[in-house]
Amino acid sequence: MSPAPDTATATAPVIAARRLVKTYGIGDAVVHALAGVDLTVQQGDYVAIMGSSGSGKSTLMNILGCLDVPTTGRYLLDGIDVGGLDERQLSLVRNRKIGFIFQSFNLVPRTNALAQVELPLAYAGVKAAERRRRAMAALTMVGLADRAEHKPNELSGGQQQRVAVARALVTSPAMLLADEPTGNLDSHSTKEVLGIVDRLNDSGRTVVLITHEDEVAHHAKRVIRLVDGLIVSDERQAPVEGPPPAMAGAAGALTRGGVR
Amino acid sequence: MNPLETLRFAVLGLSANKVRSGLTMLGILIGVAAVILLLAVGNGSSQAVKDSIDALGTNALTVSSGAGFGAQSTATSTKPLTIDDARALADQSQAPDIKGVAPEVQTSQTALYEGTSHTVSSVIGTYPAYFEASNSKVVQGDYFSNDDVLAARKVAVIGSTTATDLFGTASPIGKKIVLGGTPLTVVGELATKGSGTGFQDPDDVIIAPLPTVQNAYSGFGSLSQILVEASSADTTTQAQNEITTVLMGTHGIKDPTAVDFRVSSQTTLLSTRSSTTQTFTVLLGAVAAISLLVGGIGITNIMLVTVTERTREIGLRKAIGAPKGVILSQFLAESTLLSLIGAGLGVAVALIGAHFTIVGIKPVVIPASVWGAFAIAVAIGLFFGSYPASRAASLRPIEALRHE
Ligand SMILES: Nc1ncnc2c1ncn2[C@@H]1O[C@H](COP(=O)(O)OP(=O)(O)OP(=O)(O)O)[C@@H](O)[C@H]1O
Ligand SMILES: [Mg+2]
């Protein structure tokens, strides 16, 4: 994949989606999961996508994460038209540019936390020693350095989710996508995970997350609401530049408190 | 990802389900071991046949009385073989391709030596030419001579089994044994011939001068058979024709389809037998190959189950950027590793098993079969693993993640 020139990255939005349509099924059974979504997300933004169940949030997220392709419409990621990429290039994009966090079943079974976090680096061809160092740093960042040897079934739900966050950020991707990352967590674990996400955004990473909870949405700089595959509202809660609202409000206390 | 990394993932994947991996390996193990071992048994039996051809002497022809089974002979009466027949065959002018003639009488007697008793399955009375024609060599002492035959001396050359049974480890040379009531002095011991072709032990034998045996046991009637040595392996056919002509003369037979004797060469007899063992080897090999194939199908089966089971994991790996090639090589590495370990253990089992005698045959491992079976097993792992692996690799990430 040919990376976009540096000058372009500085100005081009991370996400530029035009009239995304996704339909499932045919004939009478056709479902318009997305009915023409236009979305532009600038570098460093923190977007929460909300909407009732079945409104197309996950569908949109999967397309943004290059896991799925839209039926029609264009999607530019970092200025590159994803529709024109082949399989191999797509796997490179997923590896280098995107960090994905799912609601559940996030971790590779029977693989310890360290190996888990090393995985994207292994796929990127990073050498073993370097990989270990960076994976350890990522685990330390999410406060799980002492759980490096634990397998998924030996970790709590919140810890698993934090390992997933570490894995998503270890390659330093331009964009962090999270589909209800706290959906299965209690309020304490939710705070921990969100604290980490806030800090990542503070350090300049673009974040898009799906949530059902208003408390989670309060962490975002921008809230988008979907209804029946269409964007019905798009509110800005904080400027793109500057810290996320939760960190600005609590002057960092929440973050510190959040990460144990 | 480097090959070592791929291998490590494969080992992890296999060890995640040890019982299943073990059973799959067992299938390949049995297949490979069966191929090597069964071919070794086949090879061992044909080796035994080859050895016995050498043991019997390739130039030897046996003349026996009677029309023989399945022969088209229309002989109405049968004249027995006599010393005169043997003399006629020894005539160089009539039979130029015959090098030696040894008339034989055969009987079975009990031998005694200092209270040890042993039933000798074949006591042969013959001429010294017998030793060369039948490829019997002495390891101790000497053969008896023409003089011994003329004087009907009570001497004997004994086979190695007979020697061990009667004398143990002591040298039998010069000792006197009592064979069927007649004392005989042992002058020589024959080299061991080995298991031979028939059910009889060719080393359980006592060979004595013809008149001595006739005198003591069989009487001066007919001969059991005449052993003829052709001048070379190439002239056995000519020698066979000469024998027929000479004996038709002595027996007064005009019609070549009505002969009352049989001439059989050891080589023709044995070539029939070795072609039988060849068929046997091919059959064994085919059975073994089928079991290897079944082992291969076992690999496909288990890899398909593994892929299905791990579909979501595959989706997850793809979501974090695993290229198609990595997924493909991971599953291929798993299936190849399965067959590789299975084949390795199979080779080990076969090599250990080849030390034992199987159904009376000492297996002789064919080195090519070891490499062949090993290579085929690994190829099977690659081949049968490639379908499940490519299925895993071509899964769309979103579909794999949504898999239930
Ligand atoms: N593979 C599919 N085949 C058919 N229809 C689908 C498929 N995936 C999603 N849909 C439909 O598309 C619509 C949007 O689904 P989506 O998963 O995007 O909803 P969501 O907003 O993420 O809901 P939730 O909040 O419950 O996760 C739904 O009506 C769903 O039934
Ligand atoms: Mg969803």
XYZ file of C-alpha atoms in Angstrom, chain B residues 100-284:
185
model
C 28.489 -83.632 -12.128
C 25.990 -86.353 -11.338
C 25.017 -87.392 -7.829
C 22.548 -90.251 -7.396
C 20.616 -89.905 -4.145
C 18.749 -92.162 -1.811
C 16.952 -90.527 1.020
C 15.651 -91.806 4.298
C 15.033 -90.647 7.799
C 16.790 -92.163 10.815
C 17.434 -91.578 14.462
C 20.997 -90.718 15.400
C 22.512 -91.451 18.802
C 25.610 -90.020 20.374
C 26.543 -90.685 23.992
C 22.936 -90.959 25.035
C 21.753 -87.967 23.002
C 19.137 -88.951 20.504
C 18.071 -86.903 17.508
C 15.826 -87.738 14.589
C 17.494 -86.584 11.410
C 14.863 -85.537 8.905
C 16.955 -86.381 5.915
C 19.687 -88.963 5.632
C 21.133 -88.827 2.126
C 23.290 -91.444 0.470
C 25.117 -89.996 -2.519
C 28.414 -89.352 -4.348
C 30.888 -86.569 -3.532
C 29.576 -84.629 -6.594
C 26.518 -83.915 -4.474
C 28.368 -81.348 -2.396
C 29.210 -79.115 -5.298
C 25.911 -79.579 -7.096
C 23.903 -78.716 -3.999
C 26.239 -75.919 -2.945
C 27.015 -77.592 0.383
C 30.324 -76.592 1.911
C 32.056 -78.008 4.955
C 33.179 -75.657 7.702
C 34.979 -78.319 9.673
C 36.661 -81.551 8.572
C 36.285 -82.698 4.963
C 33.909 -84.216 2.439
C 33.971 -87.963 1.953
C 35.809 -89.127 -1.147
C 35.154 -91.391 -4.121
C 37.267 -93.954 -2.323
C 34.893 -93.879 0.603
C 32.033 -94.512 -1.821
C 33.802 -97.410 -3.529
C 34.700 -98.990 -0.213
C 31.297 -98.201 1.277
C 33.021 -96.744 4.331
C 30.939 -95.835 7.321
C 31.601 -92.096 7.256
C 29.255 -89.138 7.245
C 29.109 -85.380 6.739
C 26.495 -83.735 8.939
C 24.494 -80.520 8.763
C 24.885 -77.763 11.334
C 21.533 -78.352 13.060
C 22.308 -82.057 13.440
C 25.755 -81.194 14.787
C 24.396 -78.779 17.392
C 21.680 -81.187 18.481
C 24.024 -84.093 18.915
C 27.283 -82.492 20.009
C 26.313 -79.077 21.280
C 29.270 -76.768 20.904
C 31.878 -79.562 20.767
C 33.493 -80.416 17.447
C 31.817 -83.457 15.849
C 34.832 -84.358 13.701
C 36.104 -87.884 14.287
C 33.231 -88.722 16.647
C 31.249 -91.883 16.148
C 27.481 -91.670 16.006
C 25.027 -94.499 15.740
C 22.526 -93.895 12.960
C 19.682 -96.369 12.798
C 21.855 -99.034 14.390
C 24.881 -98.453 12.134
C 27.936 -96.682 13.545
C 29.196 -93.802 11.360
C 32.281 -91.641 11.816
C 31.657 -87.923 11.302
C 34.249 -86.535 8.899
C 32.793 -83.128 8.176
C 30.268 -80.526 9.218
C 28.417 -78.414 6.668
C 28.029 -74.655 6.732
C 24.627 -73.395 7.818
C 22.311 -72.834 4.856
C 19.643 -70.952 6.710
C 15.895 -71.164 6.759
C 15.589 -72.325 3.149
C 12.428 -72.427 1.139
C 10.465 -75.336 2.445
C 9.268 -76.326 5.847
C 12.235 -78.636 6.318
C 15.420 -77.443 7.930
C 18.107 -77.915 5.254
C 20.711 -78.047 8.005
C 19.197 -81.101 9.677
C 20.916 -83.585 7.407
C 23.394 -86.458 7.355
C 25.170 -87.189 4.086
C 26.958 -90.496 3.662
C 28.361 -92.528 0.733
C 25.607 -94.026 -1.410
C 26.449 -97.738 -0.862
C 26.775 -97.176 2.883
C 23.204 -95.836 3.112
C 21.845 -98.435 0.702
C 23.572 -101.149 2.688
C 22.329 -100.041 6.048
C 18.844 -98.655 5.356
C 17.331 -98.370 1.916
C 18.588 -101.443 0.115
C 20.024 -101.558 -3.402
C 16.831 -100.774 -5.228
C 15.871 -97.550 -6.889
C 17.208 -94.044 -6.279
C 15.143 -91.295 -4.716
C 16.439 -88.785 -7.213
C 19.482 -87.822 -9.200
C 21.056 -84.440 -8.618
C 22.724 -83.095 -11.756
C 24.999 -80.106 -11.946
C 25.042 -78.238 -15.243
C 28.368 -76.851 -16.420
C 27.104 -73.310 -15.864
C 23.952 -71.393 -15.037
C 23.501 -70.596 -18.745
C 23.595 -74.210 -19.858
C 20.883 -75.545 -17.551
C 18.386 -75.660 -20.429
C 20.751 -77.668 -22.649
C 21.610 -79.915 -19.732
C 17.904 -80.442 -19.107
C 17.397 -81.515 -22.752
C 20.397 -83.843 -22.603
C 19.030 -85.487 -19.461
C 15.702 -86.072 -21.175
C 17.364 -87.585 -24.245
C 19.707 -89.837 -22.229
C 17.024 -91.099 -19.849
C 14.546 -91.709 -22.709
C 17.307 -93.967 -24.095
C 17.942 -95.862 -20.874
C 14.209 -96.184 -20.133
C 13.420 -97.174 -23.724
C 10.884 -94.425 -24.311
C 10.303 -93.118 -27.861
C 7.547 -90.568 -27.235
C 8.782 -87.423 -25.496
C 5.266 -86.823 -24.141
C 5.298 -90.175 -22.371
C 8.388 -89.838 -20.178
C 8.316 -91.460 -16.741
C 10.651 -88.982 -15.028
C 10.767 -85.325 -14.194
C 13.606 -82.844 -14.578
C 13.198 -79.722 -12.531
C 15.618 -76.901 -12.163
C 15.843 -75.080 -8.839
C 15.805 -71.730 -10.564
C 12.514 -72.252 -12.385
C 11.003 -73.580 -9.201
C 12.196 -70.600 -7.263
C 11.361 -67.970 -9.833
C 7.744 -69.075 -9.571
C 8.021 -68.695 -5.850
C 9.671 -65.287 -5.998
C 7.000 -63.998 -8.363
C 4.469 -65.154 -5.787
C 6.231 -63.207 -3.070
C 6.275 -60.188 -5.385
C 2.496 -60.306 -5.710
C 2.374 -60.693 -1.960
C 4.550 -57.594 -1.467
C 2.427 -55.520 -3.850
C -0.729 -56.589 -2.038
C 0.734 -55.744 1.340
